[in-house]
Structures are given as C-alpha cells and as structure tokens.
Short mmCIF file of C-alpha atoms and ligand atoms in Angstrom, two decimals:
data_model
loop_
_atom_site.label_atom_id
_atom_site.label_comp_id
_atom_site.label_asym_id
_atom_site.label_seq_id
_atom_site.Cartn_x
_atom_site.Cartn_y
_atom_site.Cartn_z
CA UNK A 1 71.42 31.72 24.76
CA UNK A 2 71.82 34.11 21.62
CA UNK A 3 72.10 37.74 23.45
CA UNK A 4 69.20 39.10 20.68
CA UNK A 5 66.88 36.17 22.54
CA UNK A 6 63.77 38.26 23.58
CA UNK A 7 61.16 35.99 25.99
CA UNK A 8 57.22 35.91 25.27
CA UNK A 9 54.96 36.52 27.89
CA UNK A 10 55.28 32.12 28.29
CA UNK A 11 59.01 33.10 28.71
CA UNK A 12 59.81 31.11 25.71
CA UNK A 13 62.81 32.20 23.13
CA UNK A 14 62.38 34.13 20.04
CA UNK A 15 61.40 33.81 17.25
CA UNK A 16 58.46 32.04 17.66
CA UNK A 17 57.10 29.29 15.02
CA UNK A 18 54.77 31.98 14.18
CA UNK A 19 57.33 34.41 13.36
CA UNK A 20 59.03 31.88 11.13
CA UNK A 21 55.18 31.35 9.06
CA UNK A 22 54.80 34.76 8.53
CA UNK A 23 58.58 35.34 6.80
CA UNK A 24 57.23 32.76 4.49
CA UNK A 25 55.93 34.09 1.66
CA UNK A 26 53.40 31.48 0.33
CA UNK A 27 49.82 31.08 1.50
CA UNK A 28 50.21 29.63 5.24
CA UNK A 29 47.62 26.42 5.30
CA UNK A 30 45.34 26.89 7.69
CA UNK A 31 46.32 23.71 9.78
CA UNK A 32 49.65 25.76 10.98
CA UNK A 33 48.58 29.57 11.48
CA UNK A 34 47.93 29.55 14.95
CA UNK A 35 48.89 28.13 18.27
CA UNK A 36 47.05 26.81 21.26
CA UNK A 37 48.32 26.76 25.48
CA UNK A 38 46.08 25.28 27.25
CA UNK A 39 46.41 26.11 30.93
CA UNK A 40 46.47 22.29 32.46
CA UNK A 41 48.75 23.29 35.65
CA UNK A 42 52.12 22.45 36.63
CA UNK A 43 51.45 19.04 38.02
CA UNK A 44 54.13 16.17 37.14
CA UNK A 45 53.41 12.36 36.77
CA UNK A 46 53.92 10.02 39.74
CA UNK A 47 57.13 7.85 39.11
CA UNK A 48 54.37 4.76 40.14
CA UNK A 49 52.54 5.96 36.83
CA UNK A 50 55.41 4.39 34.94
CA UNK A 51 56.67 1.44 37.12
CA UNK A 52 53.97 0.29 38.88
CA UNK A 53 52.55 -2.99 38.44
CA UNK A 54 49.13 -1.72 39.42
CA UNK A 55 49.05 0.86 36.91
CA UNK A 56 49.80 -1.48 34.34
CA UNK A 57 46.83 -3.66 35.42
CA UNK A 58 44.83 -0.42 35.17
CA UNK A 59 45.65 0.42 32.01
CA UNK A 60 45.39 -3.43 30.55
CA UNK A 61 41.79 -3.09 32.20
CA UNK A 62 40.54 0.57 31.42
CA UNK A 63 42.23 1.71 28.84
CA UNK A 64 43.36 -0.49 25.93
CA UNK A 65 40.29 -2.03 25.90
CA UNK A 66 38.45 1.29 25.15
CA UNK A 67 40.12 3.26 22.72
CA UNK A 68 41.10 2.97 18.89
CA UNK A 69 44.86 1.80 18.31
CA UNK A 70 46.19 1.78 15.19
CA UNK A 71 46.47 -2.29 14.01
CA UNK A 72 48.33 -1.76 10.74
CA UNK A 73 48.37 -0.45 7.35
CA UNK A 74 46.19 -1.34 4.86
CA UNK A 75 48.84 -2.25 2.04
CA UNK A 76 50.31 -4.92 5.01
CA UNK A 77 47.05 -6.60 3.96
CA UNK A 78 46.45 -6.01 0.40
CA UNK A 79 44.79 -9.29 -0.79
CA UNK A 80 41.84 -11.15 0.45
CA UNK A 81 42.80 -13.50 3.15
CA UNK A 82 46.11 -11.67 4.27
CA UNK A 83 46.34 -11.12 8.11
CA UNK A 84 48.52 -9.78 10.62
CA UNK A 85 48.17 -10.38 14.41
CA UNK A 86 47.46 -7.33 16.42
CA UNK A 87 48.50 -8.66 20.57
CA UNK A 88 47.90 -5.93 23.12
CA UNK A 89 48.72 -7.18 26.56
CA UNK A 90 47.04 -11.10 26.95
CA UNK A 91 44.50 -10.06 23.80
CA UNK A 92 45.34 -10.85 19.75
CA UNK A 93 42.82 -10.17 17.17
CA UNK A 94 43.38 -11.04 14.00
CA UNK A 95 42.82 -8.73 11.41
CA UNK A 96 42.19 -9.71 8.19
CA UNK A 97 41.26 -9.01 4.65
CA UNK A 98 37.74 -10.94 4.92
CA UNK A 99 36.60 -9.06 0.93
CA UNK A 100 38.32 -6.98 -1.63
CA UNK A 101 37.00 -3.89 0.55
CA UNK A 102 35.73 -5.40 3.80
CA UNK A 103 38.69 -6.04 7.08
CA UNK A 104 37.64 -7.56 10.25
CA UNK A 105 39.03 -7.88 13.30
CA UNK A 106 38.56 -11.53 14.65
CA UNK A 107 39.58 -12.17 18.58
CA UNK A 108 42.34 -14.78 17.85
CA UNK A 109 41.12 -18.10 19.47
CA UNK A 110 39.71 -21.00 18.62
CA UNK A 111 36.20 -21.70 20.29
CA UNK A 112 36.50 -24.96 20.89
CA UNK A 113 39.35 -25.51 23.51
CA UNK A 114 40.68 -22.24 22.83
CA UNK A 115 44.06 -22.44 21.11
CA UNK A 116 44.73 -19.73 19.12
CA UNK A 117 43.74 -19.80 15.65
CA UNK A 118 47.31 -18.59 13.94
CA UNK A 119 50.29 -17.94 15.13
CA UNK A 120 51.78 -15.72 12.80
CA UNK A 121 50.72 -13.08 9.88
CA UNK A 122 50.06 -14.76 6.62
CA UNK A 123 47.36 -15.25 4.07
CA UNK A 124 44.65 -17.73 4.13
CA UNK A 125 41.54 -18.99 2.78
CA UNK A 126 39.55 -20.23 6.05
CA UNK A 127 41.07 -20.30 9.39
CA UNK A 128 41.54 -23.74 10.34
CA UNK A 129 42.30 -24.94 13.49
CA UNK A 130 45.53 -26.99 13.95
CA UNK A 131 44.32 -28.67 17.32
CA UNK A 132 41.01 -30.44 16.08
CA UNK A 133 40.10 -28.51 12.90
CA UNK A 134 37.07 -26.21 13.90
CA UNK A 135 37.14 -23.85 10.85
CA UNK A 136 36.21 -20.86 10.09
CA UNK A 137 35.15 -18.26 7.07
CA UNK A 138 37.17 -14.98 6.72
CA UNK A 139 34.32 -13.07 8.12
CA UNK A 140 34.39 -15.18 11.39
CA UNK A 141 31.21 -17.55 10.03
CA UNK A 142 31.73 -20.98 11.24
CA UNK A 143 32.56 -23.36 8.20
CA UNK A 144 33.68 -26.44 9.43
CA UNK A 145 32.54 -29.09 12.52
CA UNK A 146 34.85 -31.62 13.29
CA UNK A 147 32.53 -35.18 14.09
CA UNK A 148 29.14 -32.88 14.06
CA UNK A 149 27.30 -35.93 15.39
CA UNK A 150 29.05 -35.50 18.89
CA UNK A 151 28.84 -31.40 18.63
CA UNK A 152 24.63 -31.26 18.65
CA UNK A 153 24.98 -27.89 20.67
CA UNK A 154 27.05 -25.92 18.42
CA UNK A 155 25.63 -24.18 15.37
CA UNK A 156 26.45 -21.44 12.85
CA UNK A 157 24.75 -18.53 14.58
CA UNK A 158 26.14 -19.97 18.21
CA UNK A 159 29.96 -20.41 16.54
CA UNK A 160 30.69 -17.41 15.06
CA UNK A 161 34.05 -16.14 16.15
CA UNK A 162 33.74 -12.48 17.97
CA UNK A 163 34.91 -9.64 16.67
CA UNK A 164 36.53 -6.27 17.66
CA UNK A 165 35.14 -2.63 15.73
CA UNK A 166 37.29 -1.82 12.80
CA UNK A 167 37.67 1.55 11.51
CA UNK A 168 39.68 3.25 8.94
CA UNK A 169 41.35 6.51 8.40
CA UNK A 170 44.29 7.59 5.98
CA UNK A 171 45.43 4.12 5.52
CA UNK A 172 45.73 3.25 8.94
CA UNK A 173 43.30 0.34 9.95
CA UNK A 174 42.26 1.06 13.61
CA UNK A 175 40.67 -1.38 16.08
CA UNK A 176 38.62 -1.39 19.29
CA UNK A 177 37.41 -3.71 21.60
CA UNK A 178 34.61 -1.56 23.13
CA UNK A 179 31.24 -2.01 21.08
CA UNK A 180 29.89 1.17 23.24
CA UNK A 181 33.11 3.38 21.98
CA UNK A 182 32.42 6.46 19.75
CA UNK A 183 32.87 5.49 16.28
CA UNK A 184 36.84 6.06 15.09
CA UNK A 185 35.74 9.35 13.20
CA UNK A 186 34.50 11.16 16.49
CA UNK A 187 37.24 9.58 18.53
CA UNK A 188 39.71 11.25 16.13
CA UNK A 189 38.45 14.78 16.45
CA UNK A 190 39.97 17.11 14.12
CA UNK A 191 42.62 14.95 12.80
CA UNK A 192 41.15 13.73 9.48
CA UNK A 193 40.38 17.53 8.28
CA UNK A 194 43.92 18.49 9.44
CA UNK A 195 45.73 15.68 7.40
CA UNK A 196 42.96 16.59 4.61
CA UNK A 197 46.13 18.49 2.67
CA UNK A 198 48.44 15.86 3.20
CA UNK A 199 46.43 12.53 2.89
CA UNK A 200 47.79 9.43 5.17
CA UNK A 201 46.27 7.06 2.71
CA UNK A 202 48.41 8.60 -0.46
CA UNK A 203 51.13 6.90 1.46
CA UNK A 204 53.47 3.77 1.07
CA UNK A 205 55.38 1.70 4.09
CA UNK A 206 58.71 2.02 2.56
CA UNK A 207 59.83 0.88 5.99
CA UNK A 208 58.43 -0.84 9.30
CA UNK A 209 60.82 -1.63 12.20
CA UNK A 210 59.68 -2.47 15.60
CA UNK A 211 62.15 -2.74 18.71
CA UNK A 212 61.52 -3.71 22.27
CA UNK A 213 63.01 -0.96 25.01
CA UNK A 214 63.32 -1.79 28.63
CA UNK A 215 61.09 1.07 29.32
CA UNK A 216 57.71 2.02 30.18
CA UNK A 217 55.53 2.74 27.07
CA UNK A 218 54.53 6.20 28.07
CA UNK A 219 58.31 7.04 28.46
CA UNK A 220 58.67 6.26 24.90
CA UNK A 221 55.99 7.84 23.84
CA UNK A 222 57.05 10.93 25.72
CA UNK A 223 60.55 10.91 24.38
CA UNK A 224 59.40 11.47 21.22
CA UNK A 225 56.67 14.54 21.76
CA UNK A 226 59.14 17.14 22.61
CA UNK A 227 62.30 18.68 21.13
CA UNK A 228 63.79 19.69 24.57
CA UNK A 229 66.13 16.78 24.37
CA UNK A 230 67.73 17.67 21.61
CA UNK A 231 70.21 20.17 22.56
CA UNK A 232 71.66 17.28 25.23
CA UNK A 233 70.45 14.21 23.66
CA UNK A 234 70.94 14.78 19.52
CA UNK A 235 73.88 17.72 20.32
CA UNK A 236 74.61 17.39 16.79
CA UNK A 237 71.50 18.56 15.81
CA UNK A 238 70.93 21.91 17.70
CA UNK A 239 73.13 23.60 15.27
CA UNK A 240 70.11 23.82 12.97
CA UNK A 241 67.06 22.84 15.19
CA UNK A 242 65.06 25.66 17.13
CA UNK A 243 64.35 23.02 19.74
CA UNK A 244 63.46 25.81 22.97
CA UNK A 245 61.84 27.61 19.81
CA UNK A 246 59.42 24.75 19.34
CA UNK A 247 55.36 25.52 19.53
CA UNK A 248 53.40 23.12 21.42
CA UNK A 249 50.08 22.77 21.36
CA UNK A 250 46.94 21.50 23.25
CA UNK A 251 43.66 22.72 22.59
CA UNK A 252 41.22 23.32 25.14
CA UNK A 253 38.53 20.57 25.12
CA UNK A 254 40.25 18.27 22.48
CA UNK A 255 41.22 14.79 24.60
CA UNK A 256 43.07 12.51 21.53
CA UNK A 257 45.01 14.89 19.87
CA UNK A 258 48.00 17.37 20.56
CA UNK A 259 51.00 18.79 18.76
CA UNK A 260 54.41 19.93 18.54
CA UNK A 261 55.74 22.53 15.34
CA UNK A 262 60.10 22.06 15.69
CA UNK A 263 61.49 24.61 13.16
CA UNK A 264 64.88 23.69 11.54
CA UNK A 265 66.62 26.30 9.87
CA UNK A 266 67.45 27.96 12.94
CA UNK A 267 70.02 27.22 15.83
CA UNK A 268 68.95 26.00 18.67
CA UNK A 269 68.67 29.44 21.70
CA UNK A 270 71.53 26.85 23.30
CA UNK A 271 74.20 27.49 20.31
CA UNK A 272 76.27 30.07 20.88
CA UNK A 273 76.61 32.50 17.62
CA UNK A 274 76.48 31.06 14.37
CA UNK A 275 75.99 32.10 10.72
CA UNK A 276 73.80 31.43 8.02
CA UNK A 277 76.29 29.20 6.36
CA UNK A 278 77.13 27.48 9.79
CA UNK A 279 73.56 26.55 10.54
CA UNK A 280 72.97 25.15 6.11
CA UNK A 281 76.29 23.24 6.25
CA UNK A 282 75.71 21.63 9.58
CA UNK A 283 71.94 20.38 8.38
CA UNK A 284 73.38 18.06 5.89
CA UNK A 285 76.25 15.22 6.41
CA UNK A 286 78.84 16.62 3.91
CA UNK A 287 77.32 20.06 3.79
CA UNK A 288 80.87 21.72 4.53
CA UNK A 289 80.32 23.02 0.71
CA UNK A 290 77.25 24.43 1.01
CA UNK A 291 76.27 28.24 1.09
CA UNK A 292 73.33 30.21 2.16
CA UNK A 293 72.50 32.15 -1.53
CA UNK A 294 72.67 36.45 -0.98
CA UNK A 295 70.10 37.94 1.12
CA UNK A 296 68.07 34.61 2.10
CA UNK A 297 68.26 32.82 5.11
CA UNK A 298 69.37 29.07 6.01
CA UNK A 299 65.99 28.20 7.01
CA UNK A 300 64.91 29.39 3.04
CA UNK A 301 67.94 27.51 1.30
CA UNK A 302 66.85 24.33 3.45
CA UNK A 303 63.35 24.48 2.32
CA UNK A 304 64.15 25.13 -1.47
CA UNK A 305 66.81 21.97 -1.01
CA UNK A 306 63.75 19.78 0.05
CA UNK A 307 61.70 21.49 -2.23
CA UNK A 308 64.11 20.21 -5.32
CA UNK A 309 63.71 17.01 -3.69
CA UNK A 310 60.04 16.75 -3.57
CA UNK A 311 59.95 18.03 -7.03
CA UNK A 312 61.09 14.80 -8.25
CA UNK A 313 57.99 12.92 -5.86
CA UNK A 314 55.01 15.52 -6.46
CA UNK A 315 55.68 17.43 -9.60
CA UNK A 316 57.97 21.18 -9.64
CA UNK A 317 54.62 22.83 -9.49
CA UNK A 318 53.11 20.77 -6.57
CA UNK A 319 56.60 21.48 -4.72
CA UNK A 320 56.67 24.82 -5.19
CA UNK A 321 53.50 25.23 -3.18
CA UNK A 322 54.65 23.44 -0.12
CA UNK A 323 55.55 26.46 2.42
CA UNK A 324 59.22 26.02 3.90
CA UNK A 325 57.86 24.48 7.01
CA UNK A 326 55.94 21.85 5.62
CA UNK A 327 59.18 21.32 3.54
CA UNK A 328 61.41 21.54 6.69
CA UNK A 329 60.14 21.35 10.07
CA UNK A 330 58.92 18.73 12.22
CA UNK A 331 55.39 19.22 12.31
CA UNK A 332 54.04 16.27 14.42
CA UNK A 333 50.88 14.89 15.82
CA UNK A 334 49.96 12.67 18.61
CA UNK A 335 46.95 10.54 18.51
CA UNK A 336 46.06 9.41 22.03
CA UNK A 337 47.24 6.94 22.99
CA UNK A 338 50.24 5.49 21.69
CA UNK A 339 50.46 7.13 17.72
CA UNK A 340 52.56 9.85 16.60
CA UNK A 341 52.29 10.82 12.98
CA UNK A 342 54.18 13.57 10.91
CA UNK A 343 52.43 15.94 9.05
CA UNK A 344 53.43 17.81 5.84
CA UNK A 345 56.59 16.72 3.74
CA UNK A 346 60.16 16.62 5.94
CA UNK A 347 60.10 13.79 6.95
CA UNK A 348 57.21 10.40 6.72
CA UNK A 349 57.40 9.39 9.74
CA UNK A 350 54.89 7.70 12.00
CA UNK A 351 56.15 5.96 15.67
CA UNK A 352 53.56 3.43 17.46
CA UNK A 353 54.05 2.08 21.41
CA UNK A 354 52.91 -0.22 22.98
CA UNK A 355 53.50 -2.31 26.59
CA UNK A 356 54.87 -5.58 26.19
CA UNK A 357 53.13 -8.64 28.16
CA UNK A 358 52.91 -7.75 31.98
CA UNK A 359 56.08 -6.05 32.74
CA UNK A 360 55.63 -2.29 33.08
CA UNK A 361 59.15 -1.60 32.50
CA UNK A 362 59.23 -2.97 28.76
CA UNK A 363 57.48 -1.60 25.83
CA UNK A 364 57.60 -2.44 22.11
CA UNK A 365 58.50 1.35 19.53
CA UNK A 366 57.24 0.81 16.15
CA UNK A 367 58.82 3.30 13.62
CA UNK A 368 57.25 3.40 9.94
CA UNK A 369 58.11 5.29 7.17
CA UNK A 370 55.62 6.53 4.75
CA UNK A 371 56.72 8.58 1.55
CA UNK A 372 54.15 9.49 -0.61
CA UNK A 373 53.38 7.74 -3.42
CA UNK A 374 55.59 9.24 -6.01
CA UNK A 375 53.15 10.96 -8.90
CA UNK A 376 52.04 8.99 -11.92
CA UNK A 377 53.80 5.98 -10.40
CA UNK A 378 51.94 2.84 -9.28
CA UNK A 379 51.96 2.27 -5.41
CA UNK A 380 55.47 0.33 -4.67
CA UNK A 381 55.01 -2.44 -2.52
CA UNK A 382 55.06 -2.49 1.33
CA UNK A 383 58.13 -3.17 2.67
CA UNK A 384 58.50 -5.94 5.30
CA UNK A 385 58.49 -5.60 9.12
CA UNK A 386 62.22 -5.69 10.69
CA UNK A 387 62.29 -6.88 14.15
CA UNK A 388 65.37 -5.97 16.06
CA UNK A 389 65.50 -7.52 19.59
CA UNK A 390 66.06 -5.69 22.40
CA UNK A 391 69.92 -5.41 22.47
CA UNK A 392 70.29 -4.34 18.65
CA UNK A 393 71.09 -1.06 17.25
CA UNK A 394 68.96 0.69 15.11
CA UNK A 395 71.27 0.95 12.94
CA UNK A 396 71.16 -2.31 12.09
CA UNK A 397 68.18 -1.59 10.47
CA UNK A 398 69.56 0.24 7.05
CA UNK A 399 65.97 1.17 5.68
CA UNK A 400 66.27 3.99 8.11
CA UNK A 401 68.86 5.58 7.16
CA UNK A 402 70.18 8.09 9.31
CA UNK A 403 67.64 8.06 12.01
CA UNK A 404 68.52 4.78 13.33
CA UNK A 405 71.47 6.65 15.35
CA UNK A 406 69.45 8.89 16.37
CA UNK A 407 67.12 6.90 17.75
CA UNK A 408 69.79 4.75 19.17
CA UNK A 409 70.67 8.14 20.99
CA UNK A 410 66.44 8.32 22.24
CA UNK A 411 66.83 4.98 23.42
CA UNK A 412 70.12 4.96 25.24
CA UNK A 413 67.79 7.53 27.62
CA UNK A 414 64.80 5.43 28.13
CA UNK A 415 66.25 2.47 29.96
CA UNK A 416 67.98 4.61 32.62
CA UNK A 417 64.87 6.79 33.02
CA UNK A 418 62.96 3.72 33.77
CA UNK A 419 65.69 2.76 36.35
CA UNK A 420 65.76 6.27 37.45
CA UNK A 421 62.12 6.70 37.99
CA UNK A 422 62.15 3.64 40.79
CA UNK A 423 64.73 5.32 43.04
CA UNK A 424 63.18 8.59 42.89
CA UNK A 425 62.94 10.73 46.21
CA UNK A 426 59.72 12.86 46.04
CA UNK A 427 57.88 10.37 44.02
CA UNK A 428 56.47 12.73 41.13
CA UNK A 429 58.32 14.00 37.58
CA UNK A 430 58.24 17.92 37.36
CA UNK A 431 57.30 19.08 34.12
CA UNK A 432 57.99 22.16 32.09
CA UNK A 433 55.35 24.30 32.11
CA UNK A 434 55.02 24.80 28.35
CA UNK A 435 57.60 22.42 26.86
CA UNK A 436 55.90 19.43 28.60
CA UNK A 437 52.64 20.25 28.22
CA UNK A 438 51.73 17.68 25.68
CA UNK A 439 53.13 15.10 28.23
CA UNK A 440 50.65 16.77 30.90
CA UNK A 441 47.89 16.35 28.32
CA UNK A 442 48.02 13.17 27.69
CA UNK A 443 48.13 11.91 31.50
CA UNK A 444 45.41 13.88 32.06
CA UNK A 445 43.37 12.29 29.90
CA UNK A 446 44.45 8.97 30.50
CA UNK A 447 43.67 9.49 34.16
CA UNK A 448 40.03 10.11 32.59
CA UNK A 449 40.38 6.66 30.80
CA UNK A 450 41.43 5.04 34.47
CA UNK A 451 38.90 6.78 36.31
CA UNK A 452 35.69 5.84 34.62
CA UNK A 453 35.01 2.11 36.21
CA UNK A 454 35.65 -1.28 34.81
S1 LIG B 1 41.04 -26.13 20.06
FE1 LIG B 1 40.58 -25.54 18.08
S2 LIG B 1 39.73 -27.25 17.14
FE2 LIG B 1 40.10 -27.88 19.15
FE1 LIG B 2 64.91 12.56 20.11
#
C-alpha cells in the first residue's frame, strides 16, 4: 500500500471516488455526487446457496417466476414477426414482434399436445405448429383448427395462447411471468431517471456473446460487481485501476438496484510507487510512448484520450461535457437479479446470467456491447449472437476485443469457486464488509424473493 494511503472512518484507501469528482472541474451530474453504505451486517452466504440442488428448486419456484428479466433488445426484433426464444429453467416464451410497436411474450407451446411452437429465433407470419398444424396469430389469437369438425370444444376465446407481462425500458424488452408483479417501471426504482443522461435505448448491439460456465449463476454475477479481484485476478490492470479505491453503493430501502464507481487513472493502493507516466502508459497496449502533459494528472490525460474518442461518436462539444469519470471509470449498475449495465461512456457494456437447466453448478454469462449510436448516423444493424460452448475462449470471440482475455481470466475463477464452495469447512462465504456489500445486498433480497410462499 502507497505510504501517503490515509483510511476513512470505513477503513477504506484514499482518495475516495469522491475526491476524484471534485478534482474534476466540470459540473458533476447528479447521478455520481454522492455515495450510499448501507449497514446490512457482516453475514456471508451459505456455500448450499450456490450448490445446492434445493436452492435451485427454490429459486426456479420463487424467484424467476416473479421478477422482470431482461429478454432481449429491441433491435434483435426489429420487424413484425421476428422472435427470439427467451428459456429460463423448464419455461420459453417467445417473444415476438406481434405490430410495428406492440411485443408480446407468448409461453412457447403448442396447446394441443403441447410441442413447442418454434424451436429457434426467426421471423414469421403465424406460428404454425409442425406436429398437427394448430396455428396461431402473432398476438397469440388462435387462427387455424386442424379437422374443426372433431375439435367442437375448442374456440377462439378458449385457444388463445397465454402470455407473460412485457415491459420496456431503454431498449431492453423485459418479461415476467407474475400477472400480480409491480409493473417494470416500479420494479426498476430509480434506474430509468439515473440512465435519463445516458439513454439505454440511444444504443446499438454491436456485439452479443453468450458462454456457458460451470458455475453457479450468482457466482457469476458476483464476479463481476466488485473490483477487489483485480489486483490478483486482472494483475495487469492494477497499474491504473483504483480497485480498493472503488465506491460501492446500496441505498437503504432500494431492493433491485445497487452500484459500484471503479476509478481508473489511479494505481491500484496494491502497486507499489508509480508515476504519472507509469500509470498513462500502462492503461493502453502500446502506451510505452505516451506522456502525462505538465501539471495534469494520468487520470486527466486518460479522460481527454477518451474524450477525443467520443468526439468522433457524439460531437467535440457533446464530448467535452462528459466529466473524466463518465469518460473513464467503470461506473456500473446491477439490476436485481441477473443484469449489470454500464453507465456513462468508458465502456458499453451490459453482462446478463442466468442458470442453465437443473444443474446448480452451470450458468449461461451473456456479454453485450452497446455503443451509442454515433450522431447524425442511422442506427447500424444489430450484430448477431455468438455462442461459444463451454470449453472456448473468449477470445475466440473477436467482436470483443480485448475483454475476451479478461474475461477468460473472470472465468478461469468461477469453475474452481464452484468446486471450492462444496468442500468448504464452516459452510458460509465471509464477506468484506464494504467491498462485498453489493453481494450482501443482493442475497438479502433474494432471501425476500424465497421467503414469501409459493
Ligand atoms: S401438438 Fe401442436 S398441433 Fe398437435
Ligand atoms: Fe474481473
């Protein structure tokens, strides 16, 4: 730890994110200027959380079938009759374009003998069923009887295929199987006001990849809500990341949403010394060049770097407004249960989890990226979904660039936690008191999920 490291009354390194606001000079937007602890306890989760069978079950009965998940994106079904299949444990809806401005969510089986209705994404006119024929409007309004004479007890209003609640925000299309829920704007809490200055729905899917891991969902999701790792898991990146520096924060009262501020710019409190120059050239591959220009700091020279970049997206006078950590840092939320989103401009990136059929050690990690949609420009079209099976690098996945080896170096955790977390004496993680706070936030509301009775 640097020797000037001075500890907040939370114990946590200098300089806070809040320190690094205030140096800023622009206008600070509201969303960022202050952070929330919320005093949940020290409690860890038990390991059974995460590899039991039973709490699988649970969560297939109490909570996926009560909350909003994110299905897809809107531009992955841009035309009337496009669908994609959204499958959450033994359930698959279909969601689909039914009019130009209308999506449904139909429960994918035919109610007849019960095949499914489709198999894969695509784009139709009726759903038709390949076992018999029983077909079916886009809105779910029976179309077609196959021999009507020997179906006398099924008619339109009897035959109309169910549907799960759709709701929309930013782009996202969200669905839910509980018609008692609280519509997707309450569930959502603060979240559509806070991405009010960066709009979700101004974006593009320049990329979608989706991987299984041999891993509980929840450890994925949790690998990805905190920058403590990164000094032992990314050691290439804590020459410019204030991971121990990072603010975390969950707000008293507020169940869906929490949120982690990373700052880059700075060393990581693990990195011995370094300079100004050290900390630019390392941020960059082939940044050995690079200096830090007289009297600023590496944090500034980063942001105005990104800031030339964005220039070229938003306009030079758009850019020049964006503060250095909306240009820089990762500023991050997590939408209970299984979305994490990015917020302001360093990076567009959005991760999804989910479990994967009825093992709890196997999950599927959705990674999108959404750049804005570059000024004046029409929207580019969506770029296809890459599916990497389980044993594949994310590298292999070149629309990611550079993170795929970094999130080959998330991964090559989550497997061995898994295996870890079965032959665990004592039973229970222990978290950090502030840096794993998030992860306590979100079990303790899930435990509210499991709680409340089937
Ligand atoms: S199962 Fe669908 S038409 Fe028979
Ligand atoms: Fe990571």
């Amino acid at each position: 730890m640097a020797d000037d490291a001075r500890l907040d009354p939370l114990g946590r390194p200098f300089p806070a994110v809040q320190d690094l606001l205030r140096a800023d000079p622009r206008p600070q937007p509201w969303q960022l200027n202050a952070a929330s602890y919320h005093d949940i306890g020290l409690g860890g989760v038990p390991a059974t959380q995460y590899t039991g069978q039973d709490a699988l079950a649970a969560e297939y009965a109490r909570l996926w079938p009560r909350v909003w998940q994110m299905a897809c994106r809107e531009d992955e079904i841009p035309e009337v009759g496009d669908h994609i299949l959204y499958e959450i444990g033994d359930r698959s809806l279909i969601v689909v374009r039914s009019a130009a401005d209308e999506i449904r969510a139909l429960y994918n089986a035919c109610l007849h003998r019960g095949r499914q209705l489709r198999d894969c994404p695509g784009r139709v006119a009726k759903f038709r069923c390949p076992f018999h024929g029983f077909t079916w409007a886009l809105d779910g309004q029976l179309q077609e009887t196959p021999t009507p004479w020997d179906f006398p007890h099924v008619t339109d209003g009897n035959f109309r295929l169910p549907e799960a609640r759709v709701g929309r925000w930013g782009g996202f299309v969200f669905v839910n199987f509980d018609q008692a829920a609280p519509p997707l704007e309450t569930y959502l809490e603060d979240i559509p006001s806070i991405f009010e200055r960066w709009p979700m729905e101004a974006r593009y899917t320049a990329a979608h990849v989706a991987r299984p891991i041999a891993c509980n969902w929840k450890l994925a999701v949790e690998a990805f809500v905190e920058s403590f790792h990164v000094t032992d898991t990314h050691p290439q990146a804590a020459s410019y990341i204030g991971d121990f520096n990072t603010q975390y924060d969950v707000w008293a009262g507020k169940r869906h949403y929490s949120r982690m501020i990373s700052p880059r710019g700075i060393a990581s409190p693990s990195m011995g010394e370094m300079t100004q120059d050290e900390i630019l050239q390392s941020s960059e591959p082939n940044g050995e060049s690079l200096r830090v220009p007289e009297g600023e700091t590496a944090r500034r020279a980063m942001a105005d770097r990104r800031r030339a970049v964005l220039a070229t997206v938003i306009g030079a006078e758009e850019a020049e407004r964006v503060t250095d950590s909306e240009a820089i840092d990762t500023i991050q939320y997590w939408i209970f249960p299984n979305l994490v989103v990015w917020w302001g401009l360093a990076a567009p990136i959005v991760y999804r989890f989910r479990p994967l059929g009825n093992d709890p050690g196997l999950c599927l990690m959705e990674a999108y990226l959404l750049p804005l949609v570059p000024k004046d420009k029409p929207r580019p079209k969506p770029a296809k979904t890459t599916h990497l099976d389980i044993e594949q690098s994310w590298t292999d996945a070149k629309e990611l660039g550079g993170l795929g080896a970094v999130f080959d170096q998330d991964v090559s955790n989550l497997w061995a936690v898994h295996k870890g977390l079965k032959s665990m004496r004592g039973g229970a993680t222990t978290l950090a008191r502030y840096q794993e706070n998030r992860i306590r936030h979100f079990h303790d509301v899930l435990r509210g999920y499991l709680d409340r009775d089937a």
